[in-house]
Each structure stands twice: as structure tokens, then as C-alpha cells.
PDB file of C-alpha atoms in Angstrom:
ATOM      1  CA  MET A  27       6.406  78.204  34.855  1.00 82.00           C
ATOM      2  CA  ALA A  28       3.894  75.806  36.354  1.00 94.00           C
ATOM      3  CA  LEU A  29       0.367  75.487  37.712  1.00 96.00           C
ATOM      4  CA  ILE A  30      -0.844  74.303  41.099  1.00 97.00           C
ATOM      5  CA  ASN A  31      -2.216  70.817  40.504  1.00 96.00           C
ATOM      6  CA  ARG A  32      -3.019  69.386  43.929  1.00 95.00           C
ATOM      7  CA  LEU A  33      -2.640  69.936  47.655  1.00 96.00           C
ATOM      8  CA  VAL A  34      -1.975  67.152  50.149  1.00 94.00           C
ATOM      9  CA  LEU A  35      -3.339  67.360  53.681  1.00 94.00           C
ATOM     10  CA  ILE A  36      -2.888  64.802  56.467  1.00 91.00           C
ATOM     11  CA  VAL A  37      -6.013  64.814  58.649  1.00 93.00           C
ATOM     12  CA  PRO A  38      -6.821  63.183  62.006  1.00 93.00           C
ATOM     13  CA  ASP A  39     -10.306  62.080  60.924  1.00 95.00           C
ATOM     14  CA  LEU A  40     -11.064  61.492  57.255  1.00 96.00           C
ATOM     15  CA  ASP A  41     -14.841  61.468  57.632  1.00 97.00           C
ATOM     16  CA  THR A  42     -14.859  64.850  59.371  1.00 97.00           C
ATOM     17  CA  ALA A  43     -12.461  66.387  56.868  1.00 97.00           C
ATOM     18  CA  LEU A  44     -14.514  65.067  53.946  1.00 97.00           C
ATOM     19  CA  ALA A  45     -17.730  66.399  55.424  1.00 98.00           C
ATOM     20  CA  SER A  46     -16.160  69.822  55.974  1.00 98.00           C
ATOM     21  CA  TYR A  47     -15.091  70.271  52.366  1.00 98.00           C
ATOM     22  CA  GLN A  48     -18.279  68.761  50.975  1.00 98.00           C
ATOM     23  CA  ALA A  49     -20.122  71.392  53.031  1.00 97.00           C
ATOM     24  CA  LEU A  50     -18.162  73.968  51.002  1.00 97.00           C
ATOM     25  CA  GLY A  51     -19.386  72.357  47.775  1.00 96.00           C
ATOM     26  CA  LEU A  52     -16.378  70.205  46.838  1.00 97.00           C
ATOM     27  CA  GLN A  53     -17.073  66.824  45.233  1.00 96.00           C
ATOM     28  CA  ILE A  54     -15.324  63.493  45.899  1.00 96.00           C
ATOM     29  CA  SER A  55     -13.138  62.374  42.982  1.00 95.00           C
ATOM     30  CA  GLY A  56     -11.789  58.988  44.074  1.00 91.00           C
ATOM     31  CA  ALA A  57      -8.859  58.081  46.326  1.00 91.00           C
ATOM     32  CA  ALA A  58      -5.837  60.256  47.024  1.00 90.00           C
ATOM     33  CA  ASP A  59      -2.468  59.568  45.411  1.00 85.00           C
ATOM     34  CA  THR A  60       0.057  58.793  48.177  1.00 83.00           C
ATOM     35  CA  THR A  61       2.985  58.026  45.850  1.00 82.00           C
ATOM     36  CA  ILE A  62       4.907  61.168  46.707  1.00 81.00           C
ATOM     37  CA  LEU A  63       4.781  60.416  50.430  1.00 77.00           C
ATOM     38  CA  GLN A  64       6.243  56.954  49.818  1.00 77.00           C
ATOM     39  CA  TYR A  65       9.311  58.530  48.183  1.00 79.00           C
ATOM     40  CA  ALA A  66       9.729  61.374  50.682  1.00 76.00           C
ATOM     41  CA  ASP A  67      12.539  61.098  53.212  1.00 66.00           C
ATOM     42  CA  GLY A  68      11.282  60.109  56.643  1.00 62.00           C
ATOM     43  CA  PHE A  69       8.213  58.446  55.108  1.00 59.00           C
ATOM     44  CA  ASP A  70       5.799  56.992  57.623  1.00 68.00           C
ATOM     45  CA  GLN A  71       4.962  53.468  56.413  1.00 65.00           C
ATOM     46  CA  TYR A  72       1.508  53.795  57.958  1.00 68.00           C
ATOM     47  CA  LEU A  73       0.519  56.257  55.248  1.00 74.00           C
ATOM     48  CA  ALA A  74       0.902  53.658  52.491  1.00 71.00           C
ATOM     49  CA  ASN A  75      -2.275  51.922  53.686  1.00 80.00           C
ATOM     50  CA  ALA A  76      -4.066  54.884  55.243  1.00 88.00           C
ATOM     51  CA  ARG A  77      -7.650  55.821  54.405  1.00 93.00           C
ATOM     52  CA  THR A  78      -7.660  58.537  51.756  1.00 94.00           C
ATOM     53  CA  ALA A  79      -9.953  60.593  49.572  1.00 96.00           C
ATOM     54  CA  ARG A  80      -9.547  63.014  46.691  1.00 96.00           C
ATOM     55  CA  LEU A  81     -11.750  66.074  46.247  1.00 98.00           C
ATOM     56  CA  LEU A  82     -12.079  68.227  43.153  1.00 98.00           C
ATOM     57  CA  LEU A  83     -11.201  71.723  44.317  1.00 97.00           C
ATOM     58  CA  CYS A  84     -11.519  73.439  40.945  1.00 96.00           C
ATOM     59  CA  ASP A  85     -12.435  72.229  37.462  1.00 94.00           C
ATOM     60  CA  SER A  86     -10.637  74.987  35.538  1.00 91.00           C
ATOM     61  CA  PRO A  87      -7.760  75.011  36.164  1.00 92.00           C
ATOM     62  CA  LYS A  88      -7.964  71.411  37.339  1.00 94.00           C
ATOM     63  CA  GLN A  89      -7.009  71.190  40.999  1.00 97.00           C
ATOM     64  CA  TYR A  90      -7.399  68.444  43.575  1.00 97.00           C
ATOM     65  CA  LEU A  91      -7.324  68.230  47.352  1.00 97.00           C
ATOM     66  CA  ASP A  92      -5.934  64.914  48.611  1.00 95.00           C
ATOM     67  CA  LEU A  93      -6.828  63.938  52.190  1.00 95.00           C
ATOM     68  CA  ILE A  94      -4.841  61.248  54.035  1.00 93.00           C
ATOM     69  CA  GLU A  95      -5.914  60.045  57.467  1.00 93.00           C
ATOM     70  CA  LYS A  96      -3.491  59.777  60.373  1.00 89.00           C
ATOM     71  CA  SER A  97      -4.401  60.314  64.019  1.00 84.00           C
ATOM     72  CA  GLY A  98      -2.128  61.950  66.550  1.00 80.00           C
ATOM     73  CA  PRO A  99      -1.319  65.317  68.144  1.00 77.00           C
ATOM     74  CA  ARG A 100      -0.893  68.198  65.749  1.00 75.00           C
ATOM     75  CA  GLY A 101       1.149  71.351  65.752  1.00 75.00           C
ATOM     76  CA  SER A 102      -0.333  74.767  65.036  1.00 78.00           C
ATOM     77  CA  ALA A 103      -0.216  76.597  61.693  1.00 82.00           C
ATOM     78  CA  PHE A 104       2.937  78.734  61.304  1.00 86.00           C
ATOM     79  CA  ALA A 105       4.494  76.986  64.324  1.00 83.00           C
ATOM     80  CA  GLU A 106       7.310  75.898  62.003  1.00 86.00           C
ATOM     81  CA  PRO A 107       8.578  76.933  58.569  1.00 90.00           C
ATOM     82  CA  GLY A 108       7.239  75.343  55.400  1.00 92.00           C
ATOM     83  CA  TRP A 109       3.803  75.146  53.788  1.00 95.00           C
ATOM     84  CA  SER A 110       1.530  76.958  56.212  1.00 94.00           C
ATOM     85  CA  ALA A 111      -1.575  78.117  54.345  1.00 96.00           C
ATOM     86  CA  ILE A 112      -3.313  78.277  50.991  1.00 97.00           C
ATOM     87  CA  GLU A 113      -5.257  81.125  49.445  1.00 97.00           C
ATOM     88  CA  VAL A 114      -8.508  80.292  47.668  1.00 98.00           C
ATOM     89  CA  LEU A 115     -10.522  82.670  45.493  1.00 97.00           C
ATOM     90  CA  THR A 116     -14.154  83.485  46.153  1.00 97.00           C
ATOM     91  CA  ASN A 117     -16.551  85.655  44.171  1.00 96.00           C
ATOM     92  CA  ASP A 118     -18.488  86.694  47.303  1.00 97.00           C
ATOM     93  CA  LEU A 119     -16.533  86.768  50.557  1.00 97.00           C
ATOM     94  CA  ASP A 120     -19.420  88.023  52.675  1.00 96.00           C
ATOM     95  CA  GLN A 121     -21.750  85.270  51.498  1.00 97.00           C
ATOM     96  CA  LEU A 122     -19.052  82.640  52.059  1.00 97.00           C
ATOM     97  CA  CYS A 123     -18.490  83.960  55.585  1.00 97.00           C
ATOM     98  CA  GLN A 124     -22.219  83.881  56.276  1.00 96.00           C
ATOM     99  CA  ASN A 125     -22.549  80.321  54.940  1.00 95.00           C
ATOM    100  CA  LEU A 126     -19.331  78.950  56.463  1.00 97.00           C
ATOM    101  CA  PRO A 127     -20.083  75.608  58.203  1.00 97.00           C
ATOM    102  CA  LEU A 128     -18.905  76.554  61.696  1.00 97.00           C
ATOM    103  CA  GLN A 129     -19.181  72.977  62.927  1.00 97.00           C
ATOM    104  CA  TYR A 130     -16.037  72.343  60.856  1.00 97.00           C
ATOM    105  CA  PHE A 131     -14.308  75.709  60.384  1.00 97.00           C
ATOM    106  CA  SER A 132     -13.447  78.515  62.782  1.00 96.00           C
ATOM    107  CA  VAL A 133     -12.794  82.089  61.694  1.00 96.00           C
ATOM    108  CA  LEU A 134      -9.302  83.225  62.651  1.00 92.00           C
ATOM    109  CA  GLY A 135      -9.570  86.592  60.946  1.00 89.00           C
ATOM    110  CA  PRO A 136     -12.949  87.960  59.738  1.00 93.00           C
ATOM    111  CA  PRO A 137     -13.318  89.555  56.287  1.00 94.00           C
ATOM    112  CA  ALA A 138     -11.029  92.567  56.044  1.00 89.00           C
ATOM    113  CA  THR A 139      -9.285  94.660  53.407  1.00 87.00           C
ATOM    114  CA  LEU A 140      -5.604  93.832  52.972  1.00 77.00           C
ATOM    115  CA  SER A 141      -3.151  96.395  54.271  1.00 68.00           C
ATOM    116  CA  PHE A 142      -1.451  96.844  50.875  1.00 69.00           C
ATOM    117  CA  SER A 143      -4.528  96.952  48.607  1.00 74.00           C
ATOM    118  CA  GLU A 144      -8.097  98.189  49.059  1.00 81.00           C
ATOM    119  CA  ASP A 145      -9.179  95.962  46.161  1.00 84.00           C
ATOM    120  CA  ILE A 146      -8.423  92.712  48.000  1.00 90.00           C
ATOM    121  CA  ARG A 147     -10.481  91.412  50.915  1.00 94.00           C
ATOM    122  CA  ALA A 148      -9.768  88.190  52.757  1.00 93.00           C
ATOM    123  CA  MET A 149     -10.703  86.127  55.773  1.00 94.00           C
ATOM    124  CA  GLN A 150      -8.646  83.440  57.442  1.00 94.00           C
ATOM    125  CA  VAL A 151     -10.252  80.196  58.599  1.00 96.00           C
ATOM    126  CA  VAL A 152      -8.962  77.069  60.322  1.00 95.00           C
ATOM    127  CA  GLY A 153     -10.241  73.647  59.275  1.00 95.00           C
ATOM    128  CA  SER A 154     -10.851  70.454  61.237  1.00 93.00           C
ATOM    129  CA  ALA A 155      -7.224  69.324  60.798  1.00 93.00           C
ATOM    130  CA  GLY A 156      -5.834  72.700  61.846  1.00 92.00           C
ATOM    131  CA  GLU A 157      -5.202  73.704  58.231  1.00 94.00           C
ATOM    132  CA  LEU A 158      -5.199  77.412  57.483  1.00 95.00           C
ATOM    133  CA  ILE A 159      -7.090  78.780  54.468  1.00 97.00           C
ATOM    134  CA  TYR A 160      -7.329  82.371  53.275  1.00 96.00           C
ATOM    135  CA  PHE A 161     -10.515  82.969  51.300  1.00 97.00           C
ATOM    136  CA  THR A 162      -9.894  85.980  49.088  1.00 96.00           C
ATOM    137  CA  GLU A 163     -12.092  88.291  47.017  1.00 96.00           C
ATOM    138  CA  ILE A 164     -10.425  90.462  44.364  1.00 93.00           C
ATOM    139  CA  ASN A 165     -12.368  93.509  43.225  1.00 89.00           C
ATOM    140  CA  GLY A 166     -10.036  95.179  40.763  1.00 82.00           C
ATOM    141  CA  LYS A 167      -6.717  95.057  38.963  1.00 82.00           C
ATOM    142  CA  ILE A 168      -3.726  95.018  41.301  1.00 79.00           C
ATOM    143  CA  PRO A 169      -0.615  96.767  39.910  1.00 72.00           C
ATOM    144  CA  GLY A 170       2.241  94.321  39.449  1.00 73.00           C
ATOM    145  CA  PHE A 171       0.035  91.216  39.732  1.00 79.00           C
ATOM    146  CA  ASP A 172      -1.768  89.122  37.129  1.00 82.00           C
ATOM    147  CA  LEU A 173      -4.523  87.672  39.284  1.00 88.00           C
ATOM    148  CA  PRO A 174      -7.365  85.367  38.243  1.00 90.00           C
ATOM    149  CA  VAL A 175     -11.091  86.132  38.351  1.00 89.00           C
ATOM    150  CA  ALA A 176     -13.323  84.087  40.632  1.00 94.00           C
ATOM    151  CA  HIS A 177     -16.439  82.510  39.117  1.00 93.00           C
ATOM    152  CA  ARG A 178     -17.629  80.463  42.103  1.00 95.00           C
ATOM    153  CA  LEU A 179     -18.104  80.836  45.831  1.00 97.00           C
ATOM    154  CA  VAL A 180     -15.151  78.445  46.338  1.00 97.00           C
ATOM    155  CA  ASP A 181     -12.834  78.743  43.368  1.00 97.00           C
ATOM    156  CA  GLN A 182      -9.215  77.841  42.648  1.00 97.00           C
ATOM    157  CA  CYS A 183      -6.237  77.884  44.971  1.00 98.00           C
ATOM    158  CA  PHE A 184      -4.138  80.660  43.477  1.00 97.00           C
ATOM    159  CA  VAL A 185      -1.535  81.138  46.220  1.00 97.00           C
ATOM    160  CA  THR A 186       0.388  78.682  48.372  1.00 97.00           C
ATOM    161  CA  ILE A 187       2.001  80.226  51.433  1.00 97.00           C
ATOM    162  CA  ALA A 188       5.206  79.122  53.119  1.00 96.00           C
ATOM    163  CA  GLY A 189       6.592  80.406  56.388  1.00 94.00           C
ATOM    164  CA  SER A 190      10.279  81.143  55.886  1.00 94.00           C
ATOM    165  CA  ALA A 191      13.071  81.112  58.449  1.00 92.00           C
ATOM    166  CA  ARG A 192      15.253  83.095  56.017  1.00 94.00           C
ATOM    167  CA  LEU A 193      13.324  85.074  53.451  1.00 95.00           C
ATOM    168  CA  ASP A 194      16.350  85.857  51.265  1.00 95.00           C
ATOM    169  CA  ARG A 195      17.205  82.169  50.928  1.00 94.00           C
ATOM    170  CA  ALA A 196      13.610  81.254  50.033  1.00 95.00           C
ATOM    171  CA  ILE A 197      13.384  84.034  47.418  1.00 96.00           C
ATOM    172  CA  LYS A 198      16.589  82.779  45.777  1.00 94.00           C
ATOM    173  CA  PHE A 199      15.359  79.179  45.652  1.00 94.00           C
ATOM    174  CA  TYR A 200      11.933  79.897  44.177  1.00 95.00           C
ATOM    175  CA  SER A 201      13.215  82.529  41.755  1.00 94.00           C
ATOM    176  CA  GLN A 202      15.517  79.875  40.325  1.00 92.00           C
ATOM    177  CA  LEU A 203      12.874  77.146  40.379  1.00 93.00           C
ATOM    178  CA  PHE A 204      10.395  79.220  38.382  1.00 93.00           C
ATOM    179  CA  ASP A 205      13.066  80.949  36.303  1.00 90.00           C
ATOM    180  CA  VAL A 206      12.027  84.476  37.242  1.00 90.00           C
ATOM    181  CA  SER A 207      14.190  87.507  37.948  1.00 87.00           C
ATOM    182  CA  GLY A 208      12.997  88.090  41.496  1.00 80.00           C
ATOM    183  CA  ALA A 209      10.134  88.630  43.891  1.00 90.00           C
ATOM    184  CA  ILE A 210       7.698  91.402  44.690  1.00 89.00           C
ATOM    185  CA  SER A 211       8.315  92.357  48.305  1.00 91.00           C
ATOM    186  CA  ALA A 212       5.953  94.116  50.706  1.00 88.00           C
ATOM    187  CA  LYS A 213       4.962  94.459  54.327  1.00 89.00           C
ATOM    188  CA  SER A 214       1.604  93.018  55.312  1.00 86.00           C
ATOM    189  CA  ARG A 215      -0.454  91.709  58.181  1.00 84.00           C
ATOM    190  CA  VAL A 216      -0.316  87.902  58.438  1.00 89.00           C
ATOM    191  CA  VAL A 217      -2.975  86.847  60.910  1.00 86.00           C
ATOM    192  CA  GLY A 218      -1.786  83.232  61.191  1.00 87.00           C
ATOM    193  CA  LEU A 219       1.750  84.308  62.036  1.00 90.00           C
ATOM    194  CA  SER A 220       0.521  86.750  64.647  1.00 89.00           C
ATOM    195  CA  VAL A 221      -1.759  84.203  66.318  1.00 87.00           C
ATOM    196  CA  ALA A 222       0.991  81.540  66.328  1.00 85.00           C
ATOM    197  CA  ASN A 223       3.393  83.966  68.002  1.00 83.00           C
ATOM    198  CA  ASN A 224       0.955  85.725  70.349  1.00 86.00           C
ATOM    199  CA  LEU A 225       1.451  89.051  68.599  1.00 89.00           C
ATOM    200  CA  PRO A 226      -1.172  91.707  67.771  1.00 90.00           C
ATOM    201  CA  GLN A 227      -3.047  90.968  64.549  1.00 85.00           C
ATOM    202  CA  SER A 228      -2.000  94.419  63.323  1.00 86.00           C
ATOM    203  CA  THR A 229       1.664  93.294  63.260  1.00 90.00           C
ATOM    204  CA  GLN A 230       3.205  93.617  59.818  1.00 90.00           C
ATOM    205  CA  TYR A 231       5.716  91.170  58.346  1.00 93.00           C
ATOM    206  CA  ASN A 232       8.118  91.097  55.445  1.00 95.00           C
ATOM    207  CA  ILE A 233       6.584  88.984  52.704  1.00 95.00           C
ATOM    208  CA  ALA A 234       7.471  88.224  49.096  1.00 96.00           C
ATOM    209  CA  THR A 235       5.494  86.825  46.173  1.00 95.00           C
ATOM    210  CA  ILE A 236       6.878  84.908  43.212  1.00 95.00           C
ATOM    211  CA  PRO A 237       4.833  83.965  40.120  1.00 93.00           C
ATOM    212  CA  VAL A 238       4.268  80.243  39.631  1.00 93.00           C
ATOM    213  CA  GLY A 239       2.275  80.481  36.424  1.00 91.00           C
ATOM    214  CA  PRO A 240      -0.587  82.486  34.937  1.00 90.00           C
ATOM    215  CA  GLY A 241      -2.538  83.984  37.835  1.00 93.00           C
ATOM    216  CA  GLN A 242      -0.841  81.863  40.494  1.00 96.00           C
ATOM    217  CA  LEU A 243       1.781  82.742  43.106  1.00 95.00           C
ATOM    218  CA  ILE A 244       3.889  81.466  45.956  1.00 96.00           C
ATOM    219  CA  GLU A 245       3.915  83.757  48.978  1.00 96.00           C
ATOM    220  CA  LEU A 246       6.855  83.641  51.365  1.00 97.00           C
ATOM    221  CA  ASP A 247       6.344  85.025  54.868  1.00 96.00           C
ATOM    222  CA  GLN A 248       9.295  85.844  57.093  1.00 95.00           C
ATOM    223  CA  MET A 249       8.880  84.076  60.426  1.00 91.00           C
ATOM    224  CA  PRO A 250       9.148  86.664  63.204  1.00 83.00           C
ATOM    225  CA  VAL A 251      11.395  84.783  65.652  1.00 65.00           C
ATOM    226  CA  PRO A 252      13.967  81.974  65.527  1.00 53.00           C
ATOM    227  CA  ILE A 253      12.092  78.697  65.150  1.00 48.00           C
ATOM    228  CA  THR A 254      12.192  76.158  67.963  1.00 47.00           C
ATOM    229  CA  SER A 255      10.358  72.857  67.928  1.00 46.00           C
ATOM    230  CA  GLU A 256       7.254  72.489  70.045  1.00 47.00           C
ATOM    231  CA  GLY A 257       8.095  70.471  73.146  1.00 47.00           C
ATOM    232  CA  GLY A 258       6.655  67.127  74.183  1.00 47.00           C
ATOM    233  CA  GLN A 259       5.370  64.441  71.856  1.00 46.00           C
ATOM    234  CA  THR A 260       6.248  64.655  68.187  1.00 48.00           C
ATOM    235  CA  LYS A 261       3.406  66.413  66.383  1.00 53.00           C
ATOM    236  CA  ILE A 262       2.091  66.077  62.842  1.00 59.00           C
ATOM    237  CA  LYS A 263       2.583  69.346  61.014  1.00 61.00           C
ATOM    238  CA  SER A 264      -0.673  71.253  61.157  1.00 61.00           C
ATOM    239  CA  GLY A 265      -0.402  72.730  57.745  1.00 73.00           C
ATOM    240  CA  TRP A 266      -0.317  71.703  54.147  1.00 90.00           C
ATOM    241  CA  ASN A 267       1.916  68.683  53.714  1.00 89.00           C
ATOM    242  CA  CYS A 268       2.705  68.862  50.013  1.00 92.00           C
ATOM    243  CA  VAL A 269       2.074  71.090  46.984  1.00 96.00           C
ATOM    244  CA  SER A 270       2.064  69.504  43.521  1.00 96.00           C
ATOM    245  CA  LEU A 271       2.893  71.639  40.505  1.00 96.00           C
ATOM    246  CA  GLN A 272       2.428  70.702  36.852  1.00 96.00           C
ATOM    247  CA  SER A 273       4.657  72.004  34.077  1.00 95.00           C
ATOM    248  CA  SER A 274       5.732  71.213  30.527  1.00 93.00           C
ATOM    249  CA  LYS A 275       9.388  71.579  31.601  1.00 92.00           C
ATOM    250  CA  ARG A 276      11.723  69.986  34.101  1.00 90.00           C
ATOM    251  CA  PRO A 277      12.303  71.934  37.319  1.00 91.00           C
ATOM    252  CA  VAL A 278      15.177  74.436  37.313  1.00 82.00           C
ATOM    253  CA  VAL A 279      17.400  73.430  40.232  1.00 82.00           C
ATOM    254  CA  ASP A 280      21.123  73.339  40.953  1.00 76.00           C
ATOM    255  CA  GLY A 281      22.591  70.322  39.151  1.00 65.00           C
ATOM    256  CA  MET A 282      20.857  67.716  37.038  1.00 61.00           C
ATOM    257  CA  ILE A 283      18.288  65.541  38.768  1.00 75.00           C
ATOM    258  CA  GLU A 284      16.437  62.489  37.563  1.00 83.00           C
ATOM    259  CA  PRO A 285      12.716  61.849  38.053  1.00 85.00           C
ATOM    260  CA  SER A 286      11.910  60.386  41.464  1.00 87.00           C
ATOM    261  CA  TYR A 287       9.186  58.217  39.946  1.00 88.00           C
ATOM    262  CA  PHE A 288       6.676  58.065  37.106  1.00 87.00           C
ATOM    263  CA  SER A 289       2.934  58.414  37.427  1.00 81.00           C
ATOM    264  CA  ALA A 290       0.555  55.712  36.217  1.00 70.00           C
ATOM    265  CA  ASP A 291       0.026  57.648  32.982  1.00 75.00           C
ATOM    266  CA  GLY A 292       3.765  58.066  32.345  1.00 82.00           C
ATOM    267  CA  GLN A 293       4.391  61.583  33.630  1.00 88.00           C
ATOM    268  CA  ALA A 294       7.798  62.198  35.162  1.00 92.00           C
ATOM    269  CA  CYS A 295       7.552  63.344  38.779  1.00 93.00           C
ATOM    270  CA  PHE A 296      10.358  65.146  40.571  1.00 92.00           C
ATOM    271  CA  LEU A 297      10.404  65.233  44.361  1.00 90.00           C
ATOM    272  CA  LEU A 298      11.868  68.470  45.698  1.00 91.00           C
ATOM    273  CA  ARG A 299      12.430  70.006  49.121  1.00 90.00           C
ATOM    274  CA  GLY A 300      12.223  73.766  49.470  1.00 92.00           C
ATOM    275  CA  PRO A 301      14.601  75.780  51.653  1.00 93.00           C
ATOM    276  CA  ASP A 302      12.401  75.236  54.727  1.00 92.00           C
ATOM    277  CA  ALA A 303      11.923  71.501  54.037  1.00 89.00           C
ATOM    278  CA  GLU A 304       8.541  72.037  52.358  1.00 92.00           C
ATOM    279  CA  LEU A 305       7.632  69.128  50.105  1.00 91.00           C
ATOM    280  CA  ILE A 306       7.102  69.850  46.393  1.00 93.00           C
ATOM    281  CA  GLU A 307       6.004  67.430  43.696  1.00 93.00           C
ATOM    282  CA  TRP A 308       6.906  68.701  40.212  1.00 95.00           C
ATOM    283  CA  ILE A 309       4.981  66.860  37.480  1.00 94.00           C
ATOM    284  CA  VAL A 310       6.194  67.147  33.888  1.00 94.00           C
ATOM    285  CA  SER A 311       3.277  66.784  31.500  1.00 87.00           C
ATOM    286  CA  ALA A 312       3.696  63.795  29.205  1.00 69.00           C
TER     287      ALA A 312
END
């Protein structure tokens, strides 16, 4: 098991991205760590010297948001498989919606009750870099799920969401990685998927959730059509570029692997690619 430690987002304008998250109450916590991107296949050398910033997303559990600046055209969320959205807890969804800084964020889906539970309400917003965030309010115990309690208007990221070209393959990979027996499957509306594919927002999709650690999950959403690349100029993925997970154990993957690198404080870091090429940093606590 593991915990979500940080999220990496490549943004076209660092100042705008910083201002947007500071408007939500996040505080700057130094520069971002770009080490993982330097070891990733297809690494863009520009990123090694790019302007960066780190924001404290949540103090308990400790979570960071790393912003890395790179200009250029961007794809749309859920236009390709991989990390597509994050889900962030809030203790008052209506107040957050009312106070949302609309100069930076646009509402893709207004506050609504989820199709599979009347005790969960969420809204979907798009940030200045095209990133998709679900802000979620939980108002009761959900059978089959051990979900955290929100204490702040913007609380922890408790779900990372990946679009999946083949849901069965993704379930197998993450079940092995987190050493769990399987996933909880359901049908649900996924507003981002519907918007990306010009489908009604009432469309329901096959999704699956797999526990990462206490109160945290990975959600896998079946993409509705075969994926084709967006034509024209190569675009920066408009989604979340990397998810870092922290654990006391090495990752469970096929075959033995060695650490990709070590952090400045001596923690072993494993660089993994999920079944849809999503980038995962697995940090083993020293």
C-alpha cells in the first residue's frame, strides 16, 4: 500500500498557474522536483532548466503540487489514455463553487450528486493549464469504501484518475502493484470523458477503483472509443503528468527492478509506467 505524495503538472504559464492555486488557498513551498522527468523516457531537455514551483496541497497527509513551465499547444483532458484528472476533497462544495476564482478556473460540471451514491457530490473544473479537477464532498459512509473526512475547503487529493484504453489490463496492473485482490467496478457518469468525446453528460461508463492506501484510491475509466492521436502539431498532454506515491515497501511488479535514482535524502525512487503509459514515481521511505 502507498499514499499519494505529489502531483506533477506541466503548465504553459507558471505565474498564472501559481496565482490560480494561491487563489484556492495553497501556499508556495519552494521549487518543484524535476528529477523524475529527467529519468523518464522521451525526456524533454528543456524541462531540466524550466521555471518551477512547489505548492503545499495538504499538510496531513503531506501532499505537494509541482508546477513546471513549458509553453506550447495542449491537448484536451481525456483526449488520450493516462492520468486525466484528480479528485480533491472539500468540506463545503457549494461554498467552494461560489468562491471559485473564475478568472483561472471554468466549471465543466456544476455540483451534482454522483449517479452511484447520494452521499457524494462533486463538481468538475478545468484549470489554466487545461488540468481537470473533481472537487468532492462526502456526506456519509459509502459501503465498500474507506474514504477520508475533509477538514478544509480544499483538502487532500484522495483519488487519481486514469483514462484506460483497456480496463481489464489496467485493473490487472494496479491490483498487482498495490497487492490487492481486485477492483470495485461500477457504471458512472464521467463528465470529462463525455465532453472530450462530444457525448451527453448523462452517458455512463465502466469504471473501477483500486485502493492505494488508507482513504485513497486510483480510479480507472474505460475510454469510450479507440484512441487516435490529435492531428497537427504535437501537443503537451493536458492532464496530470506524473503521480508520486510513497510507501514503506518496494513496488510489486513483474520481475525484479532496481531503483531508478535516489532522492537527496536517500530514498529509493522507482520510475514506473502504467498500462496506458502514465508516469508513476514510487518512493520507498528511508
